[in-house]
Tab-separated table of C-alpha atoms and ligand atoms in Angstrom:
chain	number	residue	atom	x	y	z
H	12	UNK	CA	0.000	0.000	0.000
H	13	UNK	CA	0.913	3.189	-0.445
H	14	UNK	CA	2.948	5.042	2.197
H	15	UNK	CA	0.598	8.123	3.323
H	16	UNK	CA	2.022	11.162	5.184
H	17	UNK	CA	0.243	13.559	7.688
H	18	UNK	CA	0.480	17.065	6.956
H	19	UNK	CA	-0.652	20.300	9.534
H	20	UNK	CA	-0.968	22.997	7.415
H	21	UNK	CA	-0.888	26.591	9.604
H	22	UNK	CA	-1.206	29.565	6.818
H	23	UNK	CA	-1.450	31.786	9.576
H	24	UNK	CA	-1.833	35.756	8.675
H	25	UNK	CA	-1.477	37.574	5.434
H	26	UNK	CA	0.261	35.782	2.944
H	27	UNK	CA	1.072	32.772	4.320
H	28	UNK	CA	-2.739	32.208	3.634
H	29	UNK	CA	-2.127	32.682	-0.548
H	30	UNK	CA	1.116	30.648	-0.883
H	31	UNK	CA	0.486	27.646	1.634
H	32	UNK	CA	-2.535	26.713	-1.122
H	33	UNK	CA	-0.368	26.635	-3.935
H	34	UNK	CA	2.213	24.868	-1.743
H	35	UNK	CA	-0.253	22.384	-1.668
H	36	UNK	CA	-1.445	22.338	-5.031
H	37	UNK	CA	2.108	21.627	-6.341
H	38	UNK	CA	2.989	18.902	-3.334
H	39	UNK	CA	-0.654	17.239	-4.717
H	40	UNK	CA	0.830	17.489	-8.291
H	41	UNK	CA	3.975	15.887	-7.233
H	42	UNK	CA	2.935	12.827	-5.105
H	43	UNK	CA	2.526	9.954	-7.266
H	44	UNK	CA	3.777	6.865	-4.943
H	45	UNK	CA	2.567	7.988	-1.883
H	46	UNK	CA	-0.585	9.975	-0.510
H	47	UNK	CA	-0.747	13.111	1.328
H	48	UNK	CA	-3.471	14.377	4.132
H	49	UNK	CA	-3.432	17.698	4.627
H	50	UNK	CA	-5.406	18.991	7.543
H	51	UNK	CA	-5.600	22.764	7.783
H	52	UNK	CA	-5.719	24.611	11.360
H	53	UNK	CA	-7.174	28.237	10.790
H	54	UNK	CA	-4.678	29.580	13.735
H	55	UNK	CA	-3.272	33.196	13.791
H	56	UNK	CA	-4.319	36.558	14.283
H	57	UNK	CA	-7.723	36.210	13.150
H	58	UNK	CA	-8.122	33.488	15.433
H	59	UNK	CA	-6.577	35.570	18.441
H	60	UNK	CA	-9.283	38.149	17.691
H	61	UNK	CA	-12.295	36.188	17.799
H	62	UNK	CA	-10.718	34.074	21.142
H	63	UNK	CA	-8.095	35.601	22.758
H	64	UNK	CA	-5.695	33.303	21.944
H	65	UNK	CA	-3.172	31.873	19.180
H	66	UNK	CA	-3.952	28.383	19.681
H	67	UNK	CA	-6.262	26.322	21.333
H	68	UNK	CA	-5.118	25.518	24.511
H	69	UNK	CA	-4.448	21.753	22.970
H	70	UNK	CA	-2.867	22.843	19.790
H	71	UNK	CA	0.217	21.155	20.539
H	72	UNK	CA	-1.593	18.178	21.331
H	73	UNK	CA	-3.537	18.352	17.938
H	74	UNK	CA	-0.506	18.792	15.993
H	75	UNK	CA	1.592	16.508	17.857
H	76	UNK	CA	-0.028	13.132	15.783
H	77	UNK	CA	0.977	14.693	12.493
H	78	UNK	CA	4.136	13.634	10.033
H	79	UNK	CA	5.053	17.347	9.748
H	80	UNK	CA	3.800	21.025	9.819
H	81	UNK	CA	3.748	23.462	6.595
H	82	UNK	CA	3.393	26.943	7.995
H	83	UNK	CA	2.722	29.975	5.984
H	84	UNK	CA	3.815	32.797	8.092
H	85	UNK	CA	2.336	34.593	11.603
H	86	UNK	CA	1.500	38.385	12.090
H	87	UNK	CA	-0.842	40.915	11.557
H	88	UNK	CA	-0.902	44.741	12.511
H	89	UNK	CA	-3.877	44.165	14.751
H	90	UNK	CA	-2.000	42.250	17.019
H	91	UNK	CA	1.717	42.837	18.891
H	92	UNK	CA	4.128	40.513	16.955
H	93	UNK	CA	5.446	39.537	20.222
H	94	UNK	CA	2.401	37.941	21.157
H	95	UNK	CA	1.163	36.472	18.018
H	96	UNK	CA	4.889	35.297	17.325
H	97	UNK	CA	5.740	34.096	20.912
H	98	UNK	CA	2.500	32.454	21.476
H	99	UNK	CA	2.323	30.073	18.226
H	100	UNK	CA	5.630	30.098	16.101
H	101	UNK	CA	7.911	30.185	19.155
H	102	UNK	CA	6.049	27.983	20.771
H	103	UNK	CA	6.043	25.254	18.492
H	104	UNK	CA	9.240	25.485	17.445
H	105	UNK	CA	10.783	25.599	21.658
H	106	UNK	CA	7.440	23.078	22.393
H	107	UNK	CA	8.857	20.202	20.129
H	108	UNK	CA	12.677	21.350	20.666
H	109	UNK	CA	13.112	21.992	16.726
H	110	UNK	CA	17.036	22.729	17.360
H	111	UNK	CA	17.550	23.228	14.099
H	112	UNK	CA	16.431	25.706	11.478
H	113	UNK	CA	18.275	24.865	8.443
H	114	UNK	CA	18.345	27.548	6.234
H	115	UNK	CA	19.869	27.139	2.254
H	116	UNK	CA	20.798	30.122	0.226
H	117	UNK	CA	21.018	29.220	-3.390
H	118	UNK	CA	20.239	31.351	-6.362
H	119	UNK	CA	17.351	29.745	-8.829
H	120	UNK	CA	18.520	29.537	-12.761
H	121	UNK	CA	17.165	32.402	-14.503
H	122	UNK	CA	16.973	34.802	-11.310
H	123	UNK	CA	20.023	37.190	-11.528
H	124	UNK	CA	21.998	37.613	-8.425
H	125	UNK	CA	21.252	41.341	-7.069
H	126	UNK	CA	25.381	41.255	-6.281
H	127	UNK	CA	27.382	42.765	-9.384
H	128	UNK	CA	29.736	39.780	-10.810
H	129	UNK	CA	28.645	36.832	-8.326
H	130	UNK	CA	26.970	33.814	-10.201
H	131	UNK	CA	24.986	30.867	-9.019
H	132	UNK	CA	28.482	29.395	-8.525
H	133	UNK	CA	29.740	31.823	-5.822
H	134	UNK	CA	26.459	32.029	-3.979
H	135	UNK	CA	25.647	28.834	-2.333
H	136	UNK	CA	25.198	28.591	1.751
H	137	UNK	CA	23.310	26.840	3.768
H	138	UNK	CA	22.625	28.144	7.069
H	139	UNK	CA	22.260	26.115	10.721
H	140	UNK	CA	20.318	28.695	13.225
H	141	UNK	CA	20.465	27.577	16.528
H	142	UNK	CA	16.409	27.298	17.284
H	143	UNK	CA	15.342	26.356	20.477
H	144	UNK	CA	17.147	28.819	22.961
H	145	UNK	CA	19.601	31.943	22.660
H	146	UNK	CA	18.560	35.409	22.261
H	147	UNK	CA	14.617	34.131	21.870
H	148	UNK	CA	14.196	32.250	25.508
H	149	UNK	CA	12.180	35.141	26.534
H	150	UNK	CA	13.224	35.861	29.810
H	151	UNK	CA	13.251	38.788	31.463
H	152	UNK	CA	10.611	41.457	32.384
H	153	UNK	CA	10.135	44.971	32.795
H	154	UNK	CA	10.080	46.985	36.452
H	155	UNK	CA	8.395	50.099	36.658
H	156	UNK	CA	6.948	50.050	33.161
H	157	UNK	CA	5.516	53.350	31.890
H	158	UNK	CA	7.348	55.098	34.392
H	159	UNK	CA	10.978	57.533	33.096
H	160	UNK	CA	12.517	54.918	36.103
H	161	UNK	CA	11.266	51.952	33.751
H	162	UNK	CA	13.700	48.913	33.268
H	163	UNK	CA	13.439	46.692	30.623
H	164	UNK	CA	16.049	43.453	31.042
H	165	UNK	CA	15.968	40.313	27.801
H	166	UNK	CA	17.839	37.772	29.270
H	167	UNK	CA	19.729	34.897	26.761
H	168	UNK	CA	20.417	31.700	27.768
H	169	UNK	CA	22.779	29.259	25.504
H	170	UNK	CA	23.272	25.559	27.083
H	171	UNK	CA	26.290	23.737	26.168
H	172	UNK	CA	24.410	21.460	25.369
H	173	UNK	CA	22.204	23.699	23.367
H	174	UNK	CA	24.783	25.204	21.522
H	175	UNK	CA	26.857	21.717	21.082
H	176	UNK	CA	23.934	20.002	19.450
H	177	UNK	CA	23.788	22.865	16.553
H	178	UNK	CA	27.308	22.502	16.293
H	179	UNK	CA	27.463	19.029	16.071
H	180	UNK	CA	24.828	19.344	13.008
H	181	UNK	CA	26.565	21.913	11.538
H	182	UNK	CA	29.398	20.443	10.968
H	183	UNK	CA	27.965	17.051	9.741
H	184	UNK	CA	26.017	18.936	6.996
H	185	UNK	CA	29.613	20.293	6.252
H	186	UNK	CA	31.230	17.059	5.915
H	187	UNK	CA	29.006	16.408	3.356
H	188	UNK	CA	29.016	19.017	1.066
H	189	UNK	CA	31.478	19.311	-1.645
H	190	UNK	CA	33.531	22.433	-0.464
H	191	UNK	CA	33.167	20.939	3.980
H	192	UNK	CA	33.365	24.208	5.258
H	193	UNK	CA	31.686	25.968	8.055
H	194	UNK	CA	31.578	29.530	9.322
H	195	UNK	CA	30.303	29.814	12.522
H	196	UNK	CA	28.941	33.754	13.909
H	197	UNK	CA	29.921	35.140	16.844
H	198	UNK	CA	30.608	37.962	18.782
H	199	UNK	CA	32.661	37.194	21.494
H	200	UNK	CA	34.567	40.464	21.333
H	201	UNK	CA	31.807	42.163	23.355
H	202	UNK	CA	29.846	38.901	24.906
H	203	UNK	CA	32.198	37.829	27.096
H	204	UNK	CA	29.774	34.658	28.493
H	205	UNK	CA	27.457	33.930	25.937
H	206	UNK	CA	29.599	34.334	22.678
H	207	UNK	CA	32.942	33.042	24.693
H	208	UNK	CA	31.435	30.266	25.399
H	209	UNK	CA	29.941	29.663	21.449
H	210	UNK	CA	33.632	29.930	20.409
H	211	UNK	CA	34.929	27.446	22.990
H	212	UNK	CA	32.063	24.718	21.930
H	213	UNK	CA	32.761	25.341	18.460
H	214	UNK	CA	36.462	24.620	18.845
H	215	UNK	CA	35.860	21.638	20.950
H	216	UNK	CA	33.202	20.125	18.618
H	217	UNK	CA	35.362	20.764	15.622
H	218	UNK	CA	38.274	18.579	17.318
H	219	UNK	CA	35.814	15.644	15.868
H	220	UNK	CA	35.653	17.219	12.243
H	221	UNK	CA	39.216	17.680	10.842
H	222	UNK	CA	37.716	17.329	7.699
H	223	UNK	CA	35.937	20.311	7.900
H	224	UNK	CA	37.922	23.734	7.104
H	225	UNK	CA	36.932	25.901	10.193
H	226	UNK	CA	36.439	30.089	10.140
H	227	UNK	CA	35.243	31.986	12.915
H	228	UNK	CA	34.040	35.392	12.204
H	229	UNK	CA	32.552	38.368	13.919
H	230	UNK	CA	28.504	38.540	13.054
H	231	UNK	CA	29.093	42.129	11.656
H	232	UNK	CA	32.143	41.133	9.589
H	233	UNK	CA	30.243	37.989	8.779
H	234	UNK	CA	27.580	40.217	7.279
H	235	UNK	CA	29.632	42.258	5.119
H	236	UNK	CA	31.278	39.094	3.828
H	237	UNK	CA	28.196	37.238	2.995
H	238	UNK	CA	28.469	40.461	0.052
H	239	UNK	CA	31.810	40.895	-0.963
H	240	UNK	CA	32.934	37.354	-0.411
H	241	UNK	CA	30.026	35.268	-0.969
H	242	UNK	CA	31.895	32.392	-2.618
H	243	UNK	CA	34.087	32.222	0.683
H	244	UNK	CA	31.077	31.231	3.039
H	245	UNK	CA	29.356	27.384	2.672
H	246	UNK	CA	27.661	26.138	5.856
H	247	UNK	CA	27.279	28.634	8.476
H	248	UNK	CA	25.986	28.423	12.385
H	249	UNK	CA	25.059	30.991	14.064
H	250	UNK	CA	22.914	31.551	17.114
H	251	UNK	CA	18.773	32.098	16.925
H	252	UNK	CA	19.165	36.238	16.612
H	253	UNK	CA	22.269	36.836	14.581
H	254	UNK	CA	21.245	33.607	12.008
H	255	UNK	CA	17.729	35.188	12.235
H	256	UNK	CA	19.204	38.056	10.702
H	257	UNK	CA	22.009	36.903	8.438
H	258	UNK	CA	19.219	34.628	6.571
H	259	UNK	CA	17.145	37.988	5.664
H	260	UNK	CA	20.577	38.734	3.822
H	261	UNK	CA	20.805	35.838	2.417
H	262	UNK	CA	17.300	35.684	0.836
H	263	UNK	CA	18.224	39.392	-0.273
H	264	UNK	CA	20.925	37.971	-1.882
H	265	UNK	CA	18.695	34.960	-3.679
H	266	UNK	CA	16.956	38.363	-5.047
H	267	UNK	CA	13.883	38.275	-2.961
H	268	UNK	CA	12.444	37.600	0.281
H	269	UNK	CA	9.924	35.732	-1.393
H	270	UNK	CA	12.610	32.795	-1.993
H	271	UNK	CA	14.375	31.198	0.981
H	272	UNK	CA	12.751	28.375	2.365
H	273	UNK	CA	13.621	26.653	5.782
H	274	UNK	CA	12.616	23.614	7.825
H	275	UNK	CA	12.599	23.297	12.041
H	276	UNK	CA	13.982	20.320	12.796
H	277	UNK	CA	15.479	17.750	16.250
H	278	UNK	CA	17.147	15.542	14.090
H	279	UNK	CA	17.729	13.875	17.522
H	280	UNK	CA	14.770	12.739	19.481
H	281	UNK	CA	10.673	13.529	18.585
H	282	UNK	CA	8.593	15.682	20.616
H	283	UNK	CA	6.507	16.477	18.048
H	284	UNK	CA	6.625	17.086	14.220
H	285	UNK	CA	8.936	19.391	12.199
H	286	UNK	CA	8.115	22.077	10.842
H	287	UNK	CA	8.754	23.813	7.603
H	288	UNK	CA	7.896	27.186	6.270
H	289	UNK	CA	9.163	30.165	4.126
H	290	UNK	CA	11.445	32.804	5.748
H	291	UNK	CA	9.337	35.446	5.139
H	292	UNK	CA	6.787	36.985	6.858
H	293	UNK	CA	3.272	37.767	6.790
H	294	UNK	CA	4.077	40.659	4.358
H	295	UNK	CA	0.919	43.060	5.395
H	296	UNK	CA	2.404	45.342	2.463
H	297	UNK	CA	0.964	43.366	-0.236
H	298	UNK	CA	-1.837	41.016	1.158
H	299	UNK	CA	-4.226	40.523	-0.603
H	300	UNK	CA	-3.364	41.076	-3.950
H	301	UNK	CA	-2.886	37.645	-4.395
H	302	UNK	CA	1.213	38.567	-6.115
H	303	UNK	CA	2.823	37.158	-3.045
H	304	UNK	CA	6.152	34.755	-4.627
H	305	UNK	CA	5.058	31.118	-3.699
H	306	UNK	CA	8.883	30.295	-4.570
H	307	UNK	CA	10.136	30.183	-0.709
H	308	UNK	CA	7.028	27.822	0.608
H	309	UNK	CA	6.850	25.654	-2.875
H	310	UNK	CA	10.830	25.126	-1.795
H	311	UNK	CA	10.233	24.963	1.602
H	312	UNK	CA	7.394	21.964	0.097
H	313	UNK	CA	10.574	20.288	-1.065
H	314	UNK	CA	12.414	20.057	1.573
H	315	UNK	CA	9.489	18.855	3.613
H	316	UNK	CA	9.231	15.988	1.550
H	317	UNK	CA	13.138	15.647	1.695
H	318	UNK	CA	12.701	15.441	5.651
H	319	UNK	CA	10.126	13.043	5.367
H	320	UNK	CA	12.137	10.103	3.294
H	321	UNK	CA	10.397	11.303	-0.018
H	322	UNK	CA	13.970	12.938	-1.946
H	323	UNK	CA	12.367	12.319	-5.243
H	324	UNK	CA	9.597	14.296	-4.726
H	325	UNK	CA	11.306	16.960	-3.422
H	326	UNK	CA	13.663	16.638	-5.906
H	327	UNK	CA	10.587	16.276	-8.512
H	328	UNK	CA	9.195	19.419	-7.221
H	329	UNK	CA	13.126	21.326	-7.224
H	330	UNK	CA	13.328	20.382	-11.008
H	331	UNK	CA	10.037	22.158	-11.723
H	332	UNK	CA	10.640	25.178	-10.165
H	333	UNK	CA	13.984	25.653	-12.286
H	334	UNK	CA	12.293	24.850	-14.969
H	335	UNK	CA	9.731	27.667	-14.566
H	336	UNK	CA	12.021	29.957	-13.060
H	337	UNK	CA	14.414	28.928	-16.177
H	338	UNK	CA	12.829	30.010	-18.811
H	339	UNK	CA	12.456	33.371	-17.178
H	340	UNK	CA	8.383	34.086	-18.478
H	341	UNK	CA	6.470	33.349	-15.384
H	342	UNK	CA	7.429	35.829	-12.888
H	343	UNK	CA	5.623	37.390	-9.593
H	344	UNK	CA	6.167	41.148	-9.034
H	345	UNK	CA	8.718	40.928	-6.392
H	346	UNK	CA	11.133	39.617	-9.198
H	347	UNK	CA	10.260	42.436	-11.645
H	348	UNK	CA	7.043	40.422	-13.524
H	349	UNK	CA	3.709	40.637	-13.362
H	350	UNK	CA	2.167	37.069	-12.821
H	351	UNK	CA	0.317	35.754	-9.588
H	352	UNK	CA	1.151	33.890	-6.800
H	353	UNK	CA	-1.563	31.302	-8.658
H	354	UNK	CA	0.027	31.641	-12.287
H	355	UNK	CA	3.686	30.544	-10.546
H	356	UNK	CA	2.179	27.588	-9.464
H	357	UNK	CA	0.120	26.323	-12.051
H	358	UNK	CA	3.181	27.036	-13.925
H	359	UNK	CA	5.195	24.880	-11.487
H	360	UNK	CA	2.365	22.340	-11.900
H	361	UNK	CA	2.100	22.107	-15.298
H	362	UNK	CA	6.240	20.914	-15.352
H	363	UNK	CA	5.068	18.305	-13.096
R	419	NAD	P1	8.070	40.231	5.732
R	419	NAD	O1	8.982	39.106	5.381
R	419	NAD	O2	6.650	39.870	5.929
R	419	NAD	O3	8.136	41.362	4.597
R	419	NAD	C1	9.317	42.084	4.299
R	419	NAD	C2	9.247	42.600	2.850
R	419	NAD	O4	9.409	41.482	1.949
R	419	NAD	C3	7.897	43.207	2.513
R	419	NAD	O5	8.091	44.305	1.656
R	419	NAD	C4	7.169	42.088	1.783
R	419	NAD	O6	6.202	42.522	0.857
R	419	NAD	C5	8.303	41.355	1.085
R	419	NAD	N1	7.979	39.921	0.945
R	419	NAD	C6	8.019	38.983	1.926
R	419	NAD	N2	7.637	37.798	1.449
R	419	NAD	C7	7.344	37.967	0.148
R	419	NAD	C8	6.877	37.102	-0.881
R	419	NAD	N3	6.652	35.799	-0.667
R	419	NAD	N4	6.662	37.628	-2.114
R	419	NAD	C9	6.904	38.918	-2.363
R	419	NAD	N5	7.363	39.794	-1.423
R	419	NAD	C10	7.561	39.318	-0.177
R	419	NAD	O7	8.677	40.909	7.038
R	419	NAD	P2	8.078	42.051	7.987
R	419	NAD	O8	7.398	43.081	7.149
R	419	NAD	O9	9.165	42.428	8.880
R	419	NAD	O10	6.984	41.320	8.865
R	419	NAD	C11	5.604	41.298	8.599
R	419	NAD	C12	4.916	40.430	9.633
R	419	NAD	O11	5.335	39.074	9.491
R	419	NAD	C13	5.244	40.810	11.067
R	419	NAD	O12	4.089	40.547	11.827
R	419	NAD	C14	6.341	39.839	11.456
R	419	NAD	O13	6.450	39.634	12.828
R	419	NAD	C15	5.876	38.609	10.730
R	419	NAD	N6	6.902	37.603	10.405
R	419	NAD	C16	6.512	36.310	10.508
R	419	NAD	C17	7.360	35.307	10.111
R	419	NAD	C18	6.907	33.885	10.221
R	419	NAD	O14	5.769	33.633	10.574
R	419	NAD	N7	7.730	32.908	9.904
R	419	NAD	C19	8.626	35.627	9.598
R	419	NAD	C20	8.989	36.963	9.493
R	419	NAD	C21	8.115	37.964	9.895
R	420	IPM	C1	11.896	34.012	11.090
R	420	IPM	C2	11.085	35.117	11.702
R	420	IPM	C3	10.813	34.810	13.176
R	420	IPM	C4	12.136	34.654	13.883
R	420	IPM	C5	9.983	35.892	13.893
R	420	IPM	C6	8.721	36.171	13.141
R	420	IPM	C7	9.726	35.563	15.321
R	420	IPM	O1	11.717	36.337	11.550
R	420	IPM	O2	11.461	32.847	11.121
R	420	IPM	O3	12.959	34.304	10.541
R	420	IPM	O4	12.785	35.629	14.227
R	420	IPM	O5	12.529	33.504	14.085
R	421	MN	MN1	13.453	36.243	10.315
């Protein structure tokens, strides 16, 4: 019998609900020796609004059962980010312990490079961002808010373990890649616990690796490298915040936000499904208008099935998209053309 896989789908807010469809439409397009069930959870900001909350107070429990999540993206300007953010994609992604957010930054044939000179060739990374701890634990509070006395203190907290475990991953995607190098982020010349510490692990962990070419560099440097030296970087690690922000760059540097796909993983132990979705965000700018790219969450559809023991089809569904993006016709606005978020993936579809 056919092998059938469980899917959660979250849209969420804005335009996670017009590209998680056509995510879906293309994964339905691309299974052929296996079955998919998709069960949709209308959670987000909407939801908040009418209850007072993200979730149920059981989501976790109702997602739990399920093979993996596909999320669109969380946030609307009717609610504080840091509560619709916290309270569902934070908490799914600390509830289950997805350590990893693995993070590629490719360029897509047919899509030129925004960076003068660089080619697919020199732009190829694949980012580790530690996921479950760091700059996001969310402790801390604030004392005498409101008043001009008002303190305001955001603790972080990185484990050795925590920050092993990344490590350890990191450098076992590196081993396997063509170039084995890894870049790890860090700022340990003004974190003198935190980022000391990051730099210790990573020197201890790579001890096991000497197959893997090590650099260390300074988030800020790190940044400006990721432009003038792109071809220089392969896997990087960073911690929750600075990764958080280097793979903004990096889908800058793929041409749009609208590109860069990522999946939550524990490639250790389950407490509960992955989870993959797009980088981007809700996008309140243009929701609505049905032109958001579907390029990040069809990828991030790919390596979903990739996670789930399916590489064909996510290689299936890879193939199409370069195809499409190839020949350089079908285009949303983001990436200078004028076709829908529905067009791209009947497009996609149609390679299938
Ligand atoms: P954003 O990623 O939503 O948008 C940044 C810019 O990129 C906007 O101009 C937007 O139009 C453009 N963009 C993003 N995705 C696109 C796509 N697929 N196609 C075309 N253009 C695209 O970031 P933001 O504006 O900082 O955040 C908006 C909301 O989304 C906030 O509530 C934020 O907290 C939330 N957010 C959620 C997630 C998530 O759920 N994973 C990620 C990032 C931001
Ligand atoms: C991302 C997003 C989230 C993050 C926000 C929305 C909390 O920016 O997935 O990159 O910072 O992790
Ligand atoms: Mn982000």
């Amino acid at each position: 019998m056919a092998k059938n896989y469980r899917i959660a789908l979250l849209p969420g807010d804005g335009i996670g609900k017009e590209v998680v469809p056509q995510a879906v439409r293309v994964l339905e397009a691309a299974a052929n020796d296996f079955t998919l069930g998709f069960e949709s959870f209308e959670w987000g900001c909407e939801y908040y609004l009418r209850t007072g909350r993200m979730m149920p107070p059981d989501g976790l429990e109702q997602l739990r059962p399920f093979d993996a999540i596909l999320l669109g993206a969380i946030g609307h300007p009717s609610v504080p980010d840091h509560i619709s953010l916290r309270d569902l994609l934070l908490r799914i992604r600390f509830s289950f312990d997805l350590y990893v957010n693995l993070r590629p930054v490719e360029i897509l044939p047919g899509i030129e490079p925004p960076l003068r000179g660089k080619t697919a060739d020199d732009i190829n990374m694949l980012f580790v961002r530690e996921n479950s701890e760091g700059e996001y634990c969310g402790m801390g509070g604030r004392f005498k808010a409101g008043t001009p006395d008002e303190v305001a203190v955001q603790q972080s907290v990185f484990t050795r373990k925590g920050v092993e475990r990344v490590m350890r991953y990191a450098f076992e995607q590196a081993r396997h890649r063509p170039r084995k190098c890894l870049a790890s982020a860090t700022k340990s010349n003004a974190m003198q616990y935190t980022m000391v510490m990051w730099d210790e692990v990573l020197r201890a962990v790579a001890r096991d690796y000497p197959d893997v070419a090590v650099s260390n560099y300074h988030v800020d440097a790190l940044a400006a490298r990721m432009i003038t030296h792109p071809e220089s970087l392969d896997v990087v690690v960073g911690s929750n915040l600075f990764a958080d922000i280097l793979t903004d760059l990096g889908a800058a540097l793929q041409g749009s936000l609208g590109l860069a796909s990522s999946a939550n993983l524990n490639p250790a132990e389950h407490l509960g499904p992955p989870m993959f979705e797009p980088v981007h965000g809700s996008a309140p700018d243009i929701e609505g208008r049905g032109v958001a790219n579907p390029i990040a969450a069809i990828s991030t559809s790919a390596l979903m099935m990739e996670h789930l023991g399916e590489p064909e089809a996510g290689r299936r569904i890879l193939e199409a998209l370069k195809e499409v993006t190839g020949e350089e016709t079908v285009r949303t606005p983001d990436l200078g053309g004028k076709n829908t978020t529905q067009e791209f993936a009947s497009a996609v579809i149609q390679k299938l």
